[in-house]
Amino acid sequence: MRSLGVRLALLYAFVSTATLAVLFVAGYYLLNQHLVSGVDLLNKAEFEQVRAGLGPDFAALNADQIGERIRRTTDAGSVLFFIEVHEKGGGVLFSSSNLNGRRLPDVPGEREFNGRLDGVGELRVGEFVLGSKDVMIGTSLGQVRKVMDGYAEISLVLVCFMLVVSIISGLVLSRIALRPVRLIQETANHIRSDNLSERIPVADVQDEISNLARLLNSMFDRLESSFNQVRRFTAEASHELKTPLSLVRLQAEKLLVEGGLTPAQEEAVQLQLEEIARLKQIIEELLFLSRVEAQAVTPQFVAEDPTKFLKTFTQDARVLAEDRGVKFSEVISGVGRVAYDPKWIRQVLLNLVANALKYSPRGGTIALTAEFTVDSWRVAIEDDGPGVPPEQRERIFERFVRLEGAQDEKGSGLGLAISRSILGLHHGVIRAEGSTRGTGLRVVFEIPIAATAAAEPALPPLATVTTSP
Ligand SMILES: Nc1ncnc2c1ncn2[C@@H]1O[C@H](COP(=O)(O)OP(=O)(O)OP(=O)(O)O)[C@@H](O)[C@H]1O
Ligand SMILES: [Mg+2]
């Protein structure tokens, strides 16, 4: 069971119902004892009446006289009580008419005991000594049993009722008790690397939950400060590296222009220039990512139907694909208005097509589909390559992640990270899925539709782009 609230509610219901059930069982035995001792008292009172009826000369009476005197005095109770008089260890001197010749049950050595009488059922019997005679008085326990059965039925109904009520009240109580925990969970869920400044609201009390929230908040403080340090370092390092790198490039170019190098030296310098260009691109990409994270860049949005823009892009993509011996197909459908920065969305599309080209076999096909859903513009690029296992499909959007077997040695593993940053600036999403056609990868991005002009103010204000990816 995954919910702590439900577990607590069930535990609470079990404990309270079990407690009530134990109380009812204890009550059952106490009430039973109480009623039986009441019957014992009745038997005793009846015996006193019998003794009084027999008179002080009872020792001299014969069986007929005893019968006659007892009948005279116990007429009124003849329905309620079964009476038997016998000599100690001897024959019966008197047996009340309702016994119909049957003998009352006897338990040797016991003065008050339960027994059964055919045709009557359970009896409570009292055995009293009167000189040399034993007087036994029995009363049916039928009424007592009826009361006890009623008690048991009512108890069972009440226990069931208690079970239902305690489950409901347990669920309500656990919801109330766990509300602060849910709040912590929701806030902690929000806090990601791009909004590390958010904190869990803490009540002004000193209980376990608010102490936990304070602990988490101080952990987020530390996390935010180390994240900021890393960001500052990346931004500053990238920036600082740009100038010396330009100088190295200039020196290398100068060497080439001045001439006088052997062919082997010239080749080495060319190689250097290529690597410098690659390094420069990585530095610029890192700088771009840092600036997006620091919200220091603002896209230049246009709100329009992106179909024309996409058709222009597909012409370039087709040329790129055909150059690599790969087919390019497109299905562009629907009409709608989207607020987007054409330069940056083109950058995303180029990243995706470049990836698809890297992993597509010669003769394969790259398919681009674009459509409008209820609330977004959805573009997907799908290839025939080896694809990416499902568990790695989120990881490839992290920086510098290049999967094993990435055939192309060039590439820094920043393309998809940058694409995700750009989509983030557009309030959109980008994800990788399995291809619908075969083994390949399908990367889909979505940008929300700008419903009316009213949607635009929700986007960041227009500003000059300070860098390009
Ligand atoms: N279409 C694809 N098919 C198979 N694997 C892919 C595909 N696209 C991306 N990948 C995997 O995801 C990794 C990250 O892609 P990403 O575009 O971020 O980096 P890159 O292409 O290696 O380098 P860069 O784009 O910075 O030049 C790739 O290295 C590759 O392992
Ligand atoms: Mg790439």
Coordinates of C-alpha atoms and ligand atoms in Angstrom, one line a residue:
M1 CA 0.0 0.0 0.0
R2 CA 1.6 3.2 -1.2
S3 CA -0.3 5.8 0.9
L4 CA 0.9 6.4 4.4
G5 CA -2.5 8.1 5.1
V6 CA -4.5 5.0 4.2
R7 CA -2.1 2.8 6.2
L8 CA -2.5 5.1 9.3
A9 CA -6.3 5.2 8.8
L10 CA -6.5 1.4 8.6
L11 CA -4.3 0.9 11.7
Y12 CA -6.4 3.4 13.6
A13 CA -9.6 1.7 12.5
F14 CA -8.2 -1.7 13.5
V15 CA -7.0 -0.6 16.9
S16 CA -10.2 1.3 17.8
T17 CA -12.5 -1.5 16.5
A18 CA -10.5 -4.2 18.3
T19 CA -10.6 -2.2 21.5
L20 CA -14.4 -1.9 21.3
A21 CA -14.7 -5.6 20.5
V22 CA -12.6 -6.6 23.5
L23 CA -14.8 -4.3 25.7
F24 CA -17.9 -5.9 24.4
V25 CA -16.6 -9.4 25.0
A26 CA -15.6 -8.5 28.6
G27 CA -19.1 -6.9 29.0
Y28 CA -20.7 -10.1 27.7
Y29 CA -19.0 -12.2 30.5
L30 CA -19.7 -9.7 33.2
L31 CA -23.4 -9.3 32.2
N32 CA -23.8 -13.1 32.0
Q33 CA -22.3 -13.6 35.5
H34 CA -24.5 -10.8 36.8
L35 CA -27.7 -12.4 35.4
V36 CA -26.8 -15.9 36.5
S37 CA -26.0 -14.7 40.1
G38 CA -29.5 -13.0 40.0
V39 CA -31.0 -16.4 39.1
D40 CA -29.0 -17.9 42.1
L41 CA -30.5 -15.3 44.4
L42 CA -34.0 -16.2 43.0
N43 CA -33.3 -19.9 43.7
K44 CA -32.2 -19.0 47.2
A45 CA -35.3 -17.0 47.9
E46 CA -37.5 -19.8 46.7
F47 CA -35.6 -22.2 49.0
E48 CA -36.3 -19.8 51.9
Q49 CA -40.0 -20.0 51.0
V50 CA -39.9 -23.8 50.9
R51 CA -38.2 -23.9 54.2
A52 CA -40.7 -21.6 55.8
G53 CA -43.6 -23.7 54.3
L54 CA -42.2 -26.9 55.7
G55 CA -42.2 -25.4 59.2
P56 CA -39.8 -26.2 62.1
D57 CA -40.9 -29.8 62.4
F58 CA -39.8 -30.7 58.9
A59 CA -37.5 -33.5 60.2
A60 CA -40.6 -35.5 61.3
L61 CA -42.6 -35.1 58.0
N62 CA -43.2 -38.0 55.6
A63 CA -43.1 -37.7 51.8
D64 CA -46.9 -36.9 51.4
Q65 CA -46.8 -34.2 54.1
I66 CA -43.7 -32.6 52.5
G67 CA -45.4 -32.6 49.1
E68 CA -48.6 -31.1 50.4
R69 CA -46.8 -28.3 52.4
I70 CA -44.5 -27.4 49.5
R71 CA -47.3 -27.3 47.0
R72 CA -49.2 -25.0 49.3
T73 CA -46.4 -22.5 49.6
T74 CA -44.9 -22.6 46.1
D75 CA -48.1 -22.6 44.0
A76 CA -47.4 -19.1 42.7
G77 CA -43.8 -20.0 41.6
S78 CA -44.7 -23.4 40.1
V79 CA -44.1 -22.2 36.6
L80 CA -40.8 -20.6 37.3
F81 CA -39.1 -23.1 39.6
F82 CA -38.4 -26.8 39.4
I83 CA -38.2 -28.2 42.9
E84 CA -36.9 -31.6 44.1
V85 CA -36.5 -32.8 47.7
H86 CA -34.6 -36.0 48.5
E87 CA -33.0 -37.7 51.4
K88 CA -29.2 -37.3 51.4
G89 CA -28.0 -40.0 49.1
G90 CA -31.5 -41.5 49.2
G91 CA -34.8 -41.5 47.3
V92 CA -36.9 -38.6 46.1
L93 CA -39.4 -37.3 48.7
F94 CA -40.9 -34.6 46.5
S95 CA -40.7 -33.6 42.8
S96 CA -42.6 -30.5 41.6
S97 CA -45.4 -31.2 39.0
N98 CA -43.5 -29.3 36.2
L99 CA -40.7 -31.9 36.4
N100 CA -43.1 -34.6 35.2
G101 CA -41.1 -37.3 36.9
R102 CA -37.8 -36.2 35.5
R103 CA -34.8 -35.7 37.9
L104 CA -33.0 -32.4 38.2
P105 CA -29.4 -32.7 37.1
D106 CA -26.8 -33.0 39.9
V107 CA -23.1 -32.1 40.0
P108 CA -21.5 -33.8 43.0
G109 CA -19.7 -31.3 45.3
E110 CA -21.2 -28.2 43.6
R111 CA -23.9 -26.1 45.3
E112 CA -24.7 -23.8 42.3
F113 CA -24.3 -25.1 38.8
N114 CA -25.6 -25.2 35.3
G115 CA -27.3 -28.3 33.9
R116 CA -29.7 -29.4 31.2
L117 CA -33.2 -30.8 31.5
D118 CA -34.8 -32.6 28.6
G119 CA -37.6 -30.5 27.1
V120 CA -36.6 -27.4 29.1
G121 CA -33.0 -26.7 28.1
E122 CA -30.4 -25.1 30.2
L123 CA -31.1 -24.7 33.9
R124 CA -29.5 -23.0 36.8
V125 CA -29.7 -25.3 39.9
G126 CA -29.2 -24.4 43.5
E127 CA -28.7 -27.3 46.0
F128 CA -29.6 -26.5 49.6
V129 CA -29.3 -28.6 52.8
L130 CA -32.3 -28.9 55.1
G131 CA -31.4 -31.2 58.0
S132 CA -31.0 -34.7 56.6
K133 CA -32.7 -33.6 53.3
D134 CA -31.4 -31.9 50.1
V135 CA -33.6 -29.3 48.5
M136 CA -32.8 -28.7 44.8
I137 CA -34.3 -25.7 43.1
G138 CA -33.8 -25.2 39.3
T139 CA -34.7 -22.2 37.1
S140 CA -34.6 -22.1 33.3
L141 CA -31.8 -20.0 31.9
G142 CA -33.8 -19.4 28.7
Q143 CA -34.4 -15.7 29.5
V144 CA -30.8 -15.1 30.4
R145 CA -29.7 -16.7 27.1
K146 CA -32.2 -14.5 25.2
V147 CA -30.8 -11.4 26.8
M148 CA -27.2 -12.5 26.1
D149 CA -28.0 -13.3 22.4
G150 CA -29.6 -9.8 22.1
Y151 CA -26.5 -8.3 23.6
A152 CA -24.2 -10.2 21.3
E153 CA -26.2 -9.1 18.2
I154 CA -26.2 -5.4 19.2
S155 CA -22.5 -5.6 20.0
L156 CA -21.8 -7.1 16.5
V157 CA -23.7 -4.4 14.8
L158 CA -22.0 -1.7 16.9
V159 CA -18.5 -3.2 16.1
C160 CA -19.3 -3.2 12.4
F161 CA -20.6 0.4 12.7
M162 CA -17.4 1.4 14.6
L163 CA -15.3 -0.2 11.9
V164 CA -16.9 1.9 9.1
V165 CA -16.9 5.1 11.2
S166 CA -13.3 4.6 12.3
I167 CA -12.1 4.0 8.7
I168 CA -13.8 7.2 7.6
S169 CA -12.6 9.3 10.6
G170 CA -9.1 7.7 10.2
L171 CA -8.9 8.8 6.6
V172 CA -10.1 12.3 7.4
L173 CA -7.7 12.6 10.4
S174 CA -4.7 11.3 8.4
R175 CA -5.5 13.7 5.6
I176 CA -5.5 16.6 8.1
A177 CA -2.3 15.3 9.8
L178 CA -0.5 14.7 6.5
R179 CA -1.5 18.0 4.8
P180 CA 1.9 19.7 5.7
V181 CA 3.7 16.7 4.4
R182 CA 1.8 17.0 1.1
L183 CA 2.7 20.7 1.0
I184 CA 6.4 19.8 1.4
Q185 CA 6.2 17.2 -1.3
E186 CA 4.5 19.5 -3.8
T187 CA 7.0 22.3 -3.2
A188 CA 10.0 20.0 -3.2
N189 CA 8.7 18.7 -6.5
H190 CA 8.6 22.2 -8.0
I191 CA 12.1 23.0 -7.0
R192 CA 14.4 22.1 -9.9
S193 CA 17.7 23.5 -11.1
D194 CA 15.9 26.3 -12.8
N195 CA 13.9 27.6 -9.9
L196 CA 16.1 26.8 -6.9
S197 CA 15.1 29.9 -5.1
E198 CA 11.6 28.5 -4.2
R199 CA 11.2 27.4 -0.6
I200 CA 8.8 25.3 1.4
P201 CA 6.4 27.5 3.5
V202 CA 7.1 26.9 7.2
A203 CA 4.5 27.5 10.0
D204 CA 5.7 29.4 13.0
V205 CA 5.7 26.4 15.3
Q206 CA 8.3 23.9 16.5
D207 CA 6.8 20.5 15.6
E208 CA 8.4 17.6 13.7
I209 CA 7.0 18.5 10.3
S210 CA 8.0 22.2 10.4
N211 CA 11.5 21.2 11.6
L212 CA 11.8 18.8 8.6
A213 CA 10.6 21.7 6.3
R214 CA 13.3 24.0 7.9
L215 CA 15.9 21.3 7.4
L216 CA 14.9 20.8 3.7
N217 CA 14.9 24.6 3.2
S218 CA 18.5 24.9 4.5
M219 CA 19.5 22.1 2.3
F220 CA 18.0 24.0 -0.7
D221 CA 19.9 27.1 0.4
R222 CA 23.2 25.1 0.2
L223 CA 22.2 23.5 -3.1
E224 CA 21.2 26.9 -4.6
S225 CA 24.5 28.4 -3.6
S226 CA 26.6 25.6 -5.0
F227 CA 24.5 25.6 -8.2
N228 CA 25.1 29.4 -8.5
Q229 CA 28.8 28.8 -8.0
V230 CA 28.9 26.2 -10.8
R231 CA 26.9 28.5 -13.1
R232 CA 29.1 31.5 -12.4
F233 CA 32.2 29.4 -12.9
T234 CA 30.9 28.0 -16.3
A235 CA 29.9 31.5 -17.5
E236 CA 33.2 33.1 -16.3
A237 CA 35.4 30.3 -17.5
S238 CA 33.7 30.2 -21.0
H239 CA 34.1 34.0 -21.2
E240 CA 37.7 34.0 -20.1
L241 CA 38.6 31.3 -22.5
K242 CA 37.3 33.1 -25.5
T243 CA 40.0 35.8 -25.8
P244 CA 43.1 33.5 -25.5
L245 CA 41.4 31.1 -27.9
S246 CA 41.0 33.9 -30.5
L247 CA 44.7 34.8 -30.0
V248 CA 45.8 31.2 -30.6
R249 CA 43.6 31.1 -33.7
L250 CA 45.0 34.3 -35.0
Q251 CA 48.6 33.1 -34.5
A252 CA 47.8 29.8 -36.3
E253 CA 46.2 31.7 -39.2
K254 CA 49.2 34.0 -39.3
L255 CA 51.5 31.0 -39.6
L256 CA 49.6 29.8 -42.6
V257 CA 49.4 33.2 -44.3
E258 CA 53.2 33.8 -43.9
G259 CA 54.0 30.5 -45.5
G260 CA 57.4 28.8 -45.3
L261 CA 55.9 25.7 -43.5
T262 CA 56.6 22.2 -44.7
P263 CA 53.5 20.3 -45.8
A264 CA 53.5 18.3 -42.6
Q265 CA 53.6 21.4 -40.5
E266 CA 50.9 23.0 -42.6
E267 CA 48.7 20.0 -42.0
A268 CA 49.3 20.2 -38.2
V269 CA 48.3 23.9 -38.2
Q270 CA 45.2 23.1 -40.2
L271 CA 44.3 20.4 -37.6
Q272 CA 44.9 22.9 -34.8
L273 CA 42.6 25.4 -36.5
E274 CA 39.8 22.7 -36.7
E275 CA 40.1 21.8 -33.1
I276 CA 40.2 25.5 -32.1
A277 CA 36.9 26.0 -34.1
R278 CA 35.4 23.1 -32.2
L279 CA 36.5 24.4 -28.9
K280 CA 35.1 27.8 -29.7
Q281 CA 31.7 26.3 -30.5
I282 CA 31.6 24.3 -27.2
I283 CA 32.5 27.5 -25.3
E284 CA 29.8 29.5 -27.0
E285 CA 27.3 26.7 -26.4
L286 CA 28.2 26.6 -22.7
L287 CA 28.0 30.4 -22.5
F288 CA 24.6 30.3 -24.1
L289 CA 23.3 27.6 -21.6
S290 CA 24.7 29.6 -18.7
R291 CA 23.0 32.7 -19.9
V292 CA 19.6 31.0 -20.4
E293 CA 19.8 29.6 -16.9
A294 CA 20.7 33.0 -15.5
Q295 CA 17.7 34.4 -17.6
A296 CA 20.1 36.8 -19.3
V297 CA 18.8 36.1 -22.8
T298 CA 15.4 37.0 -24.2
P299 CA 14.1 35.5 -27.4
Q300 CA 12.6 37.7 -30.1
F301 CA 9.2 36.3 -30.4
V302 CA 7.0 36.6 -33.5
A303 CA 3.4 35.4 -33.2
E304 CA 2.4 33.9 -36.5
D305 CA 1.6 30.7 -38.3
P306 CA 4.9 28.8 -38.4
T307 CA 4.1 26.8 -41.6
K308 CA 5.9 29.1 -44.0
F309 CA 9.0 29.1 -41.7
L310 CA 8.9 25.3 -41.5
K311 CA 8.6 24.9 -45.2
T312 CA 11.7 27.0 -45.8
F313 CA 13.6 25.0 -43.2
T314 CA 12.6 21.7 -44.8
Q315 CA 14.2 22.8 -48.1
D316 CA 17.5 23.3 -46.4
A317 CA 17.1 20.0 -44.5
R318 CA 16.4 18.2 -47.7
V319 CA 19.6 19.4 -49.2
L320 CA 21.6 18.4 -46.1
A321 CA 20.0 14.9 -46.1
E322 CA 20.5 14.3 -49.8
D323 CA 24.1 15.3 -49.4
R324 CA 24.4 12.4 -47.0
G325 CA 22.4 9.9 -49.2
V326 CA 19.4 10.0 -46.9
K327 CA 15.8 10.7 -48.0
F328 CA 13.8 13.4 -46.3
S329 CA 10.0 13.4 -46.1
E330 CA 7.7 15.9 -44.5
V331 CA 4.1 16.2 -43.6
I332 CA 3.1 19.6 -42.5
S333 CA -0.6 20.1 -41.6
G334 CA -2.9 22.4 -39.8
V335 CA -3.0 26.2 -39.2
G336 CA -2.5 28.1 -36.0
R337 CA -0.6 30.9 -34.4
V338 CA 2.4 30.4 -32.3
A339 CA 4.7 32.8 -30.5
Y340 CA 8.3 31.7 -31.3
D341 CA 11.8 32.9 -32.1
P342 CA 12.4 31.7 -35.7
K343 CA 16.2 31.9 -35.3
W344 CA 16.2 29.7 -32.2
I345 CA 13.6 27.2 -33.3
R346 CA 15.6 26.8 -36.5
Q347 CA 18.6 26.1 -34.3
V348 CA 16.5 23.3 -32.5
L349 CA 15.4 21.9 -35.8
L350 CA 19.0 21.9 -37.2
N351 CA 20.2 20.1 -34.0
L352 CA 17.5 17.4 -34.4
V353 CA 18.1 16.9 -38.2
A354 CA 21.9 16.8 -37.6
N355 CA 21.4 14.1 -35.0
A356 CA 19.1 12.2 -37.2
L357 CA 21.6 12.4 -40.1
K358 CA 24.4 11.2 -37.8
Y359 CA 22.6 8.0 -36.9
S360 CA 20.6 7.3 -40.1
P361 CA 22.1 4.7 -42.5
R362 CA 22.6 5.6 -46.1
G363 CA 19.4 5.2 -48.0
G364 CA 17.3 5.6 -44.8
T365 CA 14.6 8.2 -44.4
I366 CA 14.2 11.2 -42.0
A367 CA 10.6 12.1 -41.5
L368 CA 9.4 15.5 -40.3
T369 CA 5.8 15.8 -39.2
A370 CA 4.2 19.0 -37.9
E371 CA 0.6 19.5 -36.7
F372 CA -1.5 21.5 -34.5
T373 CA -3.1 19.8 -31.4
V374 CA -5.8 21.4 -29.2
D375 CA -3.3 23.6 -27.4
S376 CA 0.1 23.3 -29.1
W377 CA 2.1 23.2 -32.3
R378 CA 3.8 19.8 -32.4
V379 CA 6.8 18.9 -34.5
A380 CA 8.4 15.5 -34.7
I381 CA 11.6 14.3 -36.4
E382 CA 12.0 10.6 -36.8
D383 CA 14.9 8.6 -38.2
D384 CA 15.8 5.0 -39.2
G385 CA 18.9 4.8 -37.0
P386 CA 19.6 2.5 -34.0
G387 CA 17.5 4.6 -31.6
V388 CA 18.0 5.2 -27.9
P389 CA 16.9 2.7 -25.2
P390 CA 13.8 3.9 -23.3
E391 CA 15.8 4.3 -20.0
Q392 CA 18.3 6.7 -21.7
R393 CA 15.8 8.9 -23.5
E394 CA 15.7 11.5 -20.7
R395 CA 19.4 11.4 -20.1
I396 CA 20.3 12.5 -23.7
F397 CA 19.0 15.9 -22.9
E398 CA 21.6 16.4 -20.2
R399 CA 24.8 18.3 -21.0
F400 CA 27.8 16.4 -22.4
V401 CA 25.8 13.1 -22.5
R402 CA 26.8 11.1 -25.5
L403 CA 25.7 7.5 -25.6
E404 CA 28.0 4.6 -26.2
G405 CA 28.2 3.9 -29.8
A406 CA 27.6 7.5 -30.9
Q407 CA 29.3 6.9 -34.2
D408 CA 30.2 10.5 -34.9
E409 CA 33.4 11.5 -33.2
K410 CA 32.5 15.2 -33.6
G411 CA 29.8 16.6 -31.3
S412 CA 30.0 17.6 -27.7
G413 CA 26.7 16.3 -26.4
L414 CA 25.3 19.8 -25.9
G415 CA 22.9 19.9 -28.9
L416 CA 19.8 18.5 -27.1
A417 CA 20.6 20.3 -23.8
I418 CA 20.5 23.6 -25.8
S419 CA 17.3 22.5 -27.6
R420 CA 15.6 21.9 -24.3
S421 CA 16.7 25.3 -23.0
I422 CA 15.4 27.0 -26.1
L423 CA 12.0 25.1 -25.7
G424 CA 12.0 26.2 -22.1
L425 CA 12.2 29.8 -23.1
H426 CA 9.2 29.2 -25.4
H427 CA 7.2 27.5 -22.5
G428 CA 7.3 24.4 -24.6
V429 CA 8.6 20.8 -24.1
I430 CA 10.9 18.4 -25.9
R431 CA 11.1 14.7 -25.5
A432 CA 12.5 11.6 -27.1
E433 CA 10.3 8.6 -28.0
G434 CA 10.7 5.3 -29.9
S435 CA 10.1 5.6 -33.6
T436 CA 6.7 4.6 -34.9
R437 CA 8.2 3.0 -37.9
G438 CA 11.1 0.8 -36.6
T439 CA 14.1 1.0 -34.4
G440 CA 14.9 4.7 -34.8
L441 CA 14.5 7.7 -32.5
R442 CA 11.6 10.2 -32.7
V443 CA 12.2 13.5 -31.0
V444 CA 9.1 15.6 -30.5
F445 CA 8.8 19.3 -29.4
E446 CA 5.7 21.2 -28.6
I447 CA 5.1 25.0 -28.3
P448 CA 1.8 26.3 -26.8
I449 CA -0.5 28.0 -29.2
A450 CA -0.8 31.7 -28.9
A451 CA -4.6 31.8 -28.8
T452 CA -5.1 35.5 -29.2
A453 CA -3.1 38.6 -28.9
A454 CA -3.8 38.4 -25.1
A455 CA -1.5 35.4 -24.9
E456 CA 1.5 37.4 -25.9
P457 CA 2.0 39.5 -22.7
A458 CA 2.4 36.2 -20.8
L459 CA 5.6 35.7 -22.7
P460 CA 8.9 37.4 -21.7
P461 CA 9.1 40.9 -23.1
L462 CA 10.9 41.6 -26.3
A463 CA 14.6 42.4 -26.0
T464 CA 17.8 42.3 -28.0
V465 CA 19.3 38.8 -28.2
T466 CA 22.7 39.0 -26.6
T467 CA 24.1 35.8 -27.8
S468 CA 23.4 33.0 -30.3
P469 CA 23.6 29.3 -29.7
Ligands
LIG1 N1 18.7 10.4 -33.6 C1 19.4 9.8 -32.7 N2 19.6 8.5 -32.8 C2 20.4 7.9 -31.9 N3 21.0 8.5 -30.8 C3 20.8 9.8 -30.7 C4 20.0 10.6 -31.6 N4 20.0 11.9 -31.2 C5 20.8 11.9 -30.1 N5 21.3 10.7 -29.8 C6 22.2 10.4 -28.7 O1 22.1 11.5 -27.8 C7 23.4 12.0 -27.5 C8 23.2 13.5 -27.3 O2 22.8 14.2 -28.4 P1 23.2 15.7 -28.6 O3 22.6 16.2 -29.8 O4 22.9 16.4 -27.3 O5 24.8 15.7 -28.7 P2 25.7 15.3 -29.9 O6 24.9 15.2 -31.2 O7 26.5 14.1 -29.5 O8 26.6 16.6 -29.9 P3 26.2 18.1 -30.5 O9 24.8 18.1 -30.8 O10 26.6 18.9 -29.3 O11 27.1 18.3 -31.6 C9 24.1 11.7 -28.8 O12 25.5 11.7 -28.5 C10 23.6 10.3 -29.1 O13 24.3 9.4 -28.3
MG2 MG 23.5 16.8 -31.7

